[in-house]
XYZ file of C-alpha atoms in Angstrom:
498
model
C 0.000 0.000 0.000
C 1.594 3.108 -1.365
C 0.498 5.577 1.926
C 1.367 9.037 1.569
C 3.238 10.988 4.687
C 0.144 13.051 5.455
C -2.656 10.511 4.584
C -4.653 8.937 7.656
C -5.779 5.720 6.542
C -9.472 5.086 7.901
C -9.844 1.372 7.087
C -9.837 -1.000 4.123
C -12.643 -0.717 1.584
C -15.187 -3.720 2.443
C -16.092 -6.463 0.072
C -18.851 -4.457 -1.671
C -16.673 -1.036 -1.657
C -14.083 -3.039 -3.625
C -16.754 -4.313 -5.951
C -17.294 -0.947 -7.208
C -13.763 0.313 -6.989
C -12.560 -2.284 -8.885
C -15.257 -1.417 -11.757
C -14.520 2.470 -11.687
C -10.694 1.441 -11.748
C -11.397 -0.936 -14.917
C -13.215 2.249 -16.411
C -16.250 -0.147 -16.494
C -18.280 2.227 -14.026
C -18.285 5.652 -12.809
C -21.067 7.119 -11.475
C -24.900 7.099 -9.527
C -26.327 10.523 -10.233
C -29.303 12.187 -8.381
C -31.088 14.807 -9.800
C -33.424 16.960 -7.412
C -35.452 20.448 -8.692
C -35.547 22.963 -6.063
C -38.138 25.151 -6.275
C -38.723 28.528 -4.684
C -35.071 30.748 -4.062
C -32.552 30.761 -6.619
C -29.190 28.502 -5.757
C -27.221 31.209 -8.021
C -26.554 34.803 -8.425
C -28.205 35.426 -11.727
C -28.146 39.216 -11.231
C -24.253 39.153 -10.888
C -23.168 36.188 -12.996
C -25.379 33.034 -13.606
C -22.821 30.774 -13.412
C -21.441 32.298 -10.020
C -22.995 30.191 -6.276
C -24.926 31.969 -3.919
C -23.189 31.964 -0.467
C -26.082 30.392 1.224
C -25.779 27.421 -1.037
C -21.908 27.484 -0.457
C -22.547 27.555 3.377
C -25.117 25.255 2.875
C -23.107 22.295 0.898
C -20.307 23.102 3.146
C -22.585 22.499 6.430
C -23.519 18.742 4.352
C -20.056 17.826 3.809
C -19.118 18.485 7.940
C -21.842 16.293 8.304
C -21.687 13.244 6.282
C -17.594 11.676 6.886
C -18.088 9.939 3.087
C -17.738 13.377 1.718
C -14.542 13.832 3.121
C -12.729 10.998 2.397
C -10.642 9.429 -0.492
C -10.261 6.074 -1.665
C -6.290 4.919 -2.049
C -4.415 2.289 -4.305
C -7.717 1.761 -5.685
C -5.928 -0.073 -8.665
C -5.210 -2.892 -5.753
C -6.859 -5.519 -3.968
C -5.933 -3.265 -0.591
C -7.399 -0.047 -1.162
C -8.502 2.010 1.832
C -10.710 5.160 2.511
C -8.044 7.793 4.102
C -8.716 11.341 5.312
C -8.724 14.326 3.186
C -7.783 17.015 5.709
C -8.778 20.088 3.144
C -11.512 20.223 0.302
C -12.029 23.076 -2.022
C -15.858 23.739 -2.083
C -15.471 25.478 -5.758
C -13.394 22.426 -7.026
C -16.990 20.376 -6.501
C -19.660 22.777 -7.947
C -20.023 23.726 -11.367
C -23.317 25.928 -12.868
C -24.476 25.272 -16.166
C -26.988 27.997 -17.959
C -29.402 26.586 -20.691
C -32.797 28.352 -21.982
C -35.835 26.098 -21.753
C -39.507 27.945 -22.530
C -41.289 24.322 -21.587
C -40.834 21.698 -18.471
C -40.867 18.786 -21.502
C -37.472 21.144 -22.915
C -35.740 21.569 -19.248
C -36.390 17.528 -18.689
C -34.905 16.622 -22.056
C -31.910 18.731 -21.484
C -31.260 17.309 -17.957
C -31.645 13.474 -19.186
C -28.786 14.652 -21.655
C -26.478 16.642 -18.863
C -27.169 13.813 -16.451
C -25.584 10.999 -18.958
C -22.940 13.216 -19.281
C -22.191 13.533 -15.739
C -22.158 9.346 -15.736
C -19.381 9.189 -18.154
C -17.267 11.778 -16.547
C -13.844 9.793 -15.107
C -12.911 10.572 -11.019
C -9.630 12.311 -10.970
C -7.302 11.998 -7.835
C -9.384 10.144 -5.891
C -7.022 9.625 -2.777
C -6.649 13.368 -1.960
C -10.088 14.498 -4.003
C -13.215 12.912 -2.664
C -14.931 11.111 -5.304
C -18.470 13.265 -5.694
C -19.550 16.317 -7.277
C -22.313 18.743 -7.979
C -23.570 20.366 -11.423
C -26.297 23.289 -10.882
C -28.820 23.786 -14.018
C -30.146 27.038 -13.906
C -32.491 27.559 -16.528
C -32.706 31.166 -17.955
C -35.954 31.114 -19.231
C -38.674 32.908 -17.040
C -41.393 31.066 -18.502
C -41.081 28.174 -16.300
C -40.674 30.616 -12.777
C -37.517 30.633 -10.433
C -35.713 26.814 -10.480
C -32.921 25.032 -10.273
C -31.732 21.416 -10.862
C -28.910 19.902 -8.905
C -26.912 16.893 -9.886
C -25.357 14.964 -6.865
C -22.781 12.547 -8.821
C -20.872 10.043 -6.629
C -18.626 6.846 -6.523
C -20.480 4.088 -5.473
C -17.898 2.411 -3.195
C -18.267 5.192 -0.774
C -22.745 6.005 -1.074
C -25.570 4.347 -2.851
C -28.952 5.400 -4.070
C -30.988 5.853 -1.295
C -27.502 8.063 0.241
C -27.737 9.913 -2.701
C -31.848 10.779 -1.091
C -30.531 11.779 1.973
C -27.932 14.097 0.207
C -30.840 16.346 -1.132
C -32.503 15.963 1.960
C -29.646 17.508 3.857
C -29.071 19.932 1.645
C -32.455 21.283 1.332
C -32.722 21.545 5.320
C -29.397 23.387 5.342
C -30.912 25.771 2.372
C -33.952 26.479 4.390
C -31.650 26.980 8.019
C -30.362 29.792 5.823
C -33.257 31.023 3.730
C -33.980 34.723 4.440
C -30.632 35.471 6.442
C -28.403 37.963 5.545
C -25.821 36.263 2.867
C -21.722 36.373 3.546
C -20.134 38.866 1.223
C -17.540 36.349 0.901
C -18.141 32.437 2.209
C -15.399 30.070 3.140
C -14.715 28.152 -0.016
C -11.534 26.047 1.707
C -13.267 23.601 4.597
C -10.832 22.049 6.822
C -10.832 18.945 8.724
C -7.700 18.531 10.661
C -9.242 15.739 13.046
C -9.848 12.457 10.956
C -13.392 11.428 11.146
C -14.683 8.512 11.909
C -16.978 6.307 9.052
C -19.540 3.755 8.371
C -18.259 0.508 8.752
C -18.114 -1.755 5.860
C -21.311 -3.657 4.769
C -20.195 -7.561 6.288
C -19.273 -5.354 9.445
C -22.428 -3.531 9.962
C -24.984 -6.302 8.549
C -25.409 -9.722 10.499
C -25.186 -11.818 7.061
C -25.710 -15.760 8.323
C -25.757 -19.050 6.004
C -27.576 -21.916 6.144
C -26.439 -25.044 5.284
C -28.284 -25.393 2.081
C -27.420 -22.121 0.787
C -23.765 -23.036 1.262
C -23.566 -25.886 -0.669
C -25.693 -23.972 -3.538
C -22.844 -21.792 -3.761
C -20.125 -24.824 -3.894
C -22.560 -26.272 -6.866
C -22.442 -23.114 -8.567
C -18.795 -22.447 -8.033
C -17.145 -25.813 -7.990
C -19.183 -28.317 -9.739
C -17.847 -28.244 -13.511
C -20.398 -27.171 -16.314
C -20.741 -30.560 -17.853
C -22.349 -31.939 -14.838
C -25.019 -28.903 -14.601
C -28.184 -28.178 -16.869
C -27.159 -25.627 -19.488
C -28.904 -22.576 -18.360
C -31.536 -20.766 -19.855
C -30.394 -18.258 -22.930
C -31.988 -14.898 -22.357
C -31.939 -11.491 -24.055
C -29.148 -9.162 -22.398
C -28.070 -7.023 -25.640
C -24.688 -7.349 -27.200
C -22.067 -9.397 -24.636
C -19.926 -7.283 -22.488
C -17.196 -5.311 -24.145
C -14.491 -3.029 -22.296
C -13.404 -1.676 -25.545
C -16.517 -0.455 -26.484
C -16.774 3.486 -25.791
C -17.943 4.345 -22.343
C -21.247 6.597 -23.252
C -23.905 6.171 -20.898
C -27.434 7.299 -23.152
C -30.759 7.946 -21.130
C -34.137 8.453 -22.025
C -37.235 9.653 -19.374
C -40.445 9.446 -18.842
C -42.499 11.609 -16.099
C -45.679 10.207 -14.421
C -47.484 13.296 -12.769
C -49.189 13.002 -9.402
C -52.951 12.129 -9.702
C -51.233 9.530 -12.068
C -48.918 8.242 -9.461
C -52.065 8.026 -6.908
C -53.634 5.857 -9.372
C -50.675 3.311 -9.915
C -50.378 3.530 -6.392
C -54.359 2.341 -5.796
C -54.125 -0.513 -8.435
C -50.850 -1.821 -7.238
C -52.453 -2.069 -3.617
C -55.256 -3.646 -4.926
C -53.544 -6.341 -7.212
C -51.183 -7.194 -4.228
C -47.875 -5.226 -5.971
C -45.759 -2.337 -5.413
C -44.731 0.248 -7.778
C -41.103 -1.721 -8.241
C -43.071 -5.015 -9.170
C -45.180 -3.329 -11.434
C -42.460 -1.235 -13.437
C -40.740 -4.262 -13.744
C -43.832 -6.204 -15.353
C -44.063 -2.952 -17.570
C -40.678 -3.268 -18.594
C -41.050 -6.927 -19.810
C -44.192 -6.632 -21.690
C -42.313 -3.460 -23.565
C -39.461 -5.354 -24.218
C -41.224 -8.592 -25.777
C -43.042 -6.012 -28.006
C -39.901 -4.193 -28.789
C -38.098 -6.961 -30.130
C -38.072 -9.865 -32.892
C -39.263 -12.880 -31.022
C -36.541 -14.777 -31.900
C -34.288 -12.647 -29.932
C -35.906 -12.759 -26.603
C -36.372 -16.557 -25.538
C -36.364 -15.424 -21.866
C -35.661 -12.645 -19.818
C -33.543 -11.937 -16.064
C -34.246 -9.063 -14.305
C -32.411 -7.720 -11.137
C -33.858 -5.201 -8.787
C -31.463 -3.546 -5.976
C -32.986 -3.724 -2.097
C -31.798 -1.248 0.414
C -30.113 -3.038 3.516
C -30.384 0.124 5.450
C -32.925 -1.198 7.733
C -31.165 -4.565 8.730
C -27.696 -3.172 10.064
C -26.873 -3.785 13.465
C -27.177 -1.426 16.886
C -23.218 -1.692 17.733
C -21.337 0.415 19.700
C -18.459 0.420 17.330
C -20.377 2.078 14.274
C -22.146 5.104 15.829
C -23.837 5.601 12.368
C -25.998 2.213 13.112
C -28.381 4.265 14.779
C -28.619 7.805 12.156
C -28.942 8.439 9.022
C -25.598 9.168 6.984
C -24.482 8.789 3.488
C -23.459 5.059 3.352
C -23.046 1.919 1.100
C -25.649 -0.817 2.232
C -26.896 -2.577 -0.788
C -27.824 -6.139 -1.969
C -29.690 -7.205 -5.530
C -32.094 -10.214 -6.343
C -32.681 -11.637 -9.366
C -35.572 -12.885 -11.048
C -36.318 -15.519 -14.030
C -38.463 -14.690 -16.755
C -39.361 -17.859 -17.970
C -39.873 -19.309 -21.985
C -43.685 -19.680 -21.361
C -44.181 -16.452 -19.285
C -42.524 -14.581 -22.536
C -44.844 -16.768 -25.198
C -47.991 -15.724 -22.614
C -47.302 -12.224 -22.762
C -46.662 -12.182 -26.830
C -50.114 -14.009 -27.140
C -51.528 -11.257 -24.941
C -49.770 -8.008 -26.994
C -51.029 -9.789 -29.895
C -54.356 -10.238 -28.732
C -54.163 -6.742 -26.897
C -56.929 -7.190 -24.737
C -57.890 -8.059 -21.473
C -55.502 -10.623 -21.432
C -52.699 -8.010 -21.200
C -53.461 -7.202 -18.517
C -53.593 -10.466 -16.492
C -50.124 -11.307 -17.712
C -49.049 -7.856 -16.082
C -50.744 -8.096 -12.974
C -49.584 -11.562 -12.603
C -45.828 -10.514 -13.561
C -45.852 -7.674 -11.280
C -47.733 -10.121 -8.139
C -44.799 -12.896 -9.016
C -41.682 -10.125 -8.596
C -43.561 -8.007 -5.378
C -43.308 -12.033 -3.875
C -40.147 -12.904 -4.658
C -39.087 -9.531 -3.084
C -40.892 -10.068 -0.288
C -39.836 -13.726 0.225
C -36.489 -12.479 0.161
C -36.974 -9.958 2.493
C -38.775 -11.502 4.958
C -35.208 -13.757 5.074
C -32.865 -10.454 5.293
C -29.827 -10.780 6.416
C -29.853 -14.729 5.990
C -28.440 -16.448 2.962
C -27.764 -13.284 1.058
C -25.481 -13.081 -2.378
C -24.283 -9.863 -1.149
C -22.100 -11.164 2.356
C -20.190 -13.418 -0.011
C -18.737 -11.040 -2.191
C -16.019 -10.373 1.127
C -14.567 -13.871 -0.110
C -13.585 -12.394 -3.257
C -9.565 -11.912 -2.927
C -9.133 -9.987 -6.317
C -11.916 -8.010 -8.081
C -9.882 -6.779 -10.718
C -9.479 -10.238 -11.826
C -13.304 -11.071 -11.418
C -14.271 -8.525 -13.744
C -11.569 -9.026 -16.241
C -13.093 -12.228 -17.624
C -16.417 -11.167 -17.820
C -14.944 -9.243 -20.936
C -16.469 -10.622 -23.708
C -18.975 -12.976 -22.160
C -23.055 -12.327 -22.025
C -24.530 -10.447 -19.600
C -26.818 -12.229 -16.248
C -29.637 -9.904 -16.280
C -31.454 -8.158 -19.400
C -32.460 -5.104 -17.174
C -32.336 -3.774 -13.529
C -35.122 -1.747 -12.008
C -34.305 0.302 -9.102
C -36.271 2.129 -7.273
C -34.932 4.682 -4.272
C -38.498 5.674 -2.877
C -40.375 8.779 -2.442
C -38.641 11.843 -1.680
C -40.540 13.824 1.230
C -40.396 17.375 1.662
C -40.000 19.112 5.655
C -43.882 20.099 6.752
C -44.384 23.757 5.411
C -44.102 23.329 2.061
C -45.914 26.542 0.936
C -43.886 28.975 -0.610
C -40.735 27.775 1.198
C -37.845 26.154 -0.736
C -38.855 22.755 -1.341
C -38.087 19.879 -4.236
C -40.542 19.255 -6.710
C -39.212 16.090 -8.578
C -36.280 13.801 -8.222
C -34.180 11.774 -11.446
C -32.106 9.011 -10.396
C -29.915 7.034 -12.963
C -26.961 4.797 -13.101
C -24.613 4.583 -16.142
C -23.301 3.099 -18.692
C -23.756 -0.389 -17.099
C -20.870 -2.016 -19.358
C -20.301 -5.623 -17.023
C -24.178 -4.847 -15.928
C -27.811 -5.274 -17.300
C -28.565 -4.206 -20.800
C -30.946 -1.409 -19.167
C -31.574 0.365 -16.082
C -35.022 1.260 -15.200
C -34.132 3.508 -12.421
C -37.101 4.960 -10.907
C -37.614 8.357 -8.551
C -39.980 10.544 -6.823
C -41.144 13.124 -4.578
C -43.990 12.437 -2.164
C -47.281 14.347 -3.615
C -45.575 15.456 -6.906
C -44.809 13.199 -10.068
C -42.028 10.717 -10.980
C -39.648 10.132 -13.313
C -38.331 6.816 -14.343
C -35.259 6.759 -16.559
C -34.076 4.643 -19.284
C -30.064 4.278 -19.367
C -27.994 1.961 -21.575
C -24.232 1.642 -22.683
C -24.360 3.285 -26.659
C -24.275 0.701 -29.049
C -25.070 -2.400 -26.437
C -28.933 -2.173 -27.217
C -30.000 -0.475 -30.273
C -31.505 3.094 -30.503
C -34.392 1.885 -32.138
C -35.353 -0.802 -29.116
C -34.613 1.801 -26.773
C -36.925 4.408 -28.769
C -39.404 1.464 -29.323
C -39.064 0.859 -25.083
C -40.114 4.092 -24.218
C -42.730 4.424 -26.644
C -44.777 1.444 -25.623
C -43.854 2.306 -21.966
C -45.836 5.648 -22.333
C -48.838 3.814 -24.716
C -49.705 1.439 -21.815
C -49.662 3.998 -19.290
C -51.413 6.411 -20.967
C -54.244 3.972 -22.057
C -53.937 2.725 -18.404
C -54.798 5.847 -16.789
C -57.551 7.006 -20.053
C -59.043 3.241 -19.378
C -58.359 1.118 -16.674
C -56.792 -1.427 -18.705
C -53.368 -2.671 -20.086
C -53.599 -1.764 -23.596
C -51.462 -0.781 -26.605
């Protein structure tokens, strides 16, 4: 380990943390972006120069970094297998923000022009990540007055060091800093360099702060799986993933959105609840009845789907990891996969074809199998979980090096970070009025992300993101289009039509 004379090493990065090190080192992964609108005082000084930061928000960001130790730290020899968060004793607040101007006259303009700015933000590299903390933040401030006083801002981070639902909590912080601030008398000049002489102390790693257990049985599924040799297993199912990982292929992370407004939310919300679903179950379904229409049958024998659960509420009350009992910007993540099977794919072609209210039987009954298996799994949090074994893996730089080439497990992910909720008071206060959450380019991941936001008693936005050139434009287009046709005949109907 290659420890400079005036870096603190905190600890080593956890099994998980190297997981996505290893990926951003590889170049096969960069960034989770969070996107929230904040409506009601301006973030910038557009009288004096609209790409200059009002001192509130300065003070404001500042006050989030003190607060959250992930902020503050960087991630060292992350090209090894021993990489370690260490203290970063000084951070430059203007070396993290950057303002961007555009001129939208409609919302449908301003949300096309963030999807774009928000891929971009994906495929930007980290730079110096041992002395510069691996996050930063891109204000939008849109110049047209058509559309009243607001501002976007994109929270980018590493993934080794915060995950979605972190990514919440960043906005969250940041909006009850702005409103601490709102109304009082601005700096004429705020402290830009923020110094933190005293190390902090962090989150421990995932397998430290979540009581993973196995049983039996789900060890020796993993020595099958691992040890047994192929010629002694059933060959597994082929499914649709788009083209087979490449890490030569350019690193351009494309995204396409779609908004759902309120009273349309409320509605999803009501059938959901009454077919025994959730939101993420349902999106899913959505997601596979779009794809079988999207593309040539013989393409698409079967599907695998992923979908990301928070571990947030299963960490343990220790003594030695003070953030086990508050809320700070962490890493606590496992996935679960689900089969799409031959015959559920030839059910749901019969039912496009037939396009009535068959179609929607298929997608009630896709959405009621996922919300189970979630729930099955759930119900058995922290035992037998995928995610405590990745702490056996010694080298992940090797373990993602020959996946190069190879096809991909899932055909798409769906993950969904919640409802954002705005302090009591909304009013005319400051307050966020929609949240867009996205992963990128996933290059060793699923073909597609459905990544899926919102803000409690306002709309949501789902987004679309896909490596360029790993799934066609035109299934992607084709996606989206049939995405909005079903929900749009859903909410003029009551039924799953196209």
């Amino acid at each position: 380990m290659t420890v400079k004379s005036d870096m603190t090493v905190l600890r080593p990065l956890g099994g998980l943390e190297m997981y996505f090190a290893a990926r951003n080192h590889i170049g096969i992964y960069r960034a989770v972006v969070v996107t929230a609108r904040y409506i009601g005082a301006s973030l910038t000084n557009p009288g004096v120069d609209g790409r200059s930061v009002s001192p509130q928000f300065v003070s404001s960001l500042s006050a989030v970094v003190a607060a959250h130790p992930m902020l503050r730290v960087g991630i060292l020899d992350e090209s090894t297998s021993r990489a370690s968060f260490v203290h970063v004793r000084s951070i430059n607040i203007q070396d993290y923000i950057s303002v961007v101007e555009v001129d939208c006259a409609t919302e449908e303009g301003l949300n096309l022009e963030l999807a774009r700015l928000q891929a971009s933000a994906h495929d930007e590299p980290w730079v110096d990540i041992e002395s510069r903390p691996p996050w930063r933040i891109v204000i939008v401030r849109n110049k047209s007055e058509k559309l009243g006083i607001s501002e976007d801002v994109l929270f980018s981070f590493h993934h080794s060091a915060v995950d979605g639902k972190s990514g919440m909590l960043f906005h969250e912080s940041l909006l009850t800093e702005l409103r601490a601030r709102a109304g009082s008398k601005p700096q004429d000049s705020p402290e830009y360099i923020l110094s933190f002489p005293k190390a902090p102390e962090i989150p421990e790693a995932q397998e430290d702060s979540v009581p993973f257990s196995f049983s039996p049985r789900f060890v020796a599924a993993l020595l099958w799986k691992d040890l047994v040799p192929a010629m002694f297993k059933p060959a597994p199912q082929p499914v649709w993933s788009g083209k087979a990982i490449s890490f030569s292929a350019p690193y351009i992370t494309r995204i396409l959105h779609l908004e759902i407004p309120a009273e349309h939310v409320a509605i999803l919300r009501q059938a959901c609840r009454a077919h025994k679903t959730t939101l993420t179950g349902l999106f899913h379904s959505l997601a596979f009845a779009s794809l079988v229409a999207s593309l040539p049958p013989e393409e698409a024998p079967a599907f695998s789907c992923g979908t990301p659960i928070s571990l947030l509420k299963h960490r343990r009350d220790t003594q030695h990891d003070r953030f086990s009992r508050q809320e700070t910007l962490r890493l606590l993540l496992s996935t679960l996969d689900h089969a799409i099977s031959p015959a559920a794919v030839s059910r749901m072609q019969a039912a496009l074809g037939a396009n009535d209210e068959s179609l929607g039987t298929e997608i009630w009954g896709a959405a009621g199998d996922i919300r189970g298996q979630l729930a099955d799994r759930v119900d058995t949090l922290p035992r037998d979980d995928t995610a405590a074994t990745v702490k056996f893996v010694r080298d992940f730089h090797a373990y993602w090096a020959v996946k190069d080439g190879k096809p991909r497990r899932n055909s798409w992910e769906c993950s969904n970070i919640g409802a954002f909720t705005n302090p009591s008071g909304k009013g005319d206060q400051l307050h966020i009025s929609r949240v867009m959450f996205s992963n990128g380019a996933p290059v060793a991941g699923a073909a597609i992300g459905v990544n899926v936001a919102s803000v409690e008693g306002s709309g949501l936005t789902i987004t679309l993101s896909w490596q360029r050139d790993i799934v066609e434009e035109k299934v992607m287009a084709k996606l989206k289009t049939t995405l909005e046709q079903l929900l749009k005949n859903f909410f003029d109907t009551g039924q799953w039509l196209i």
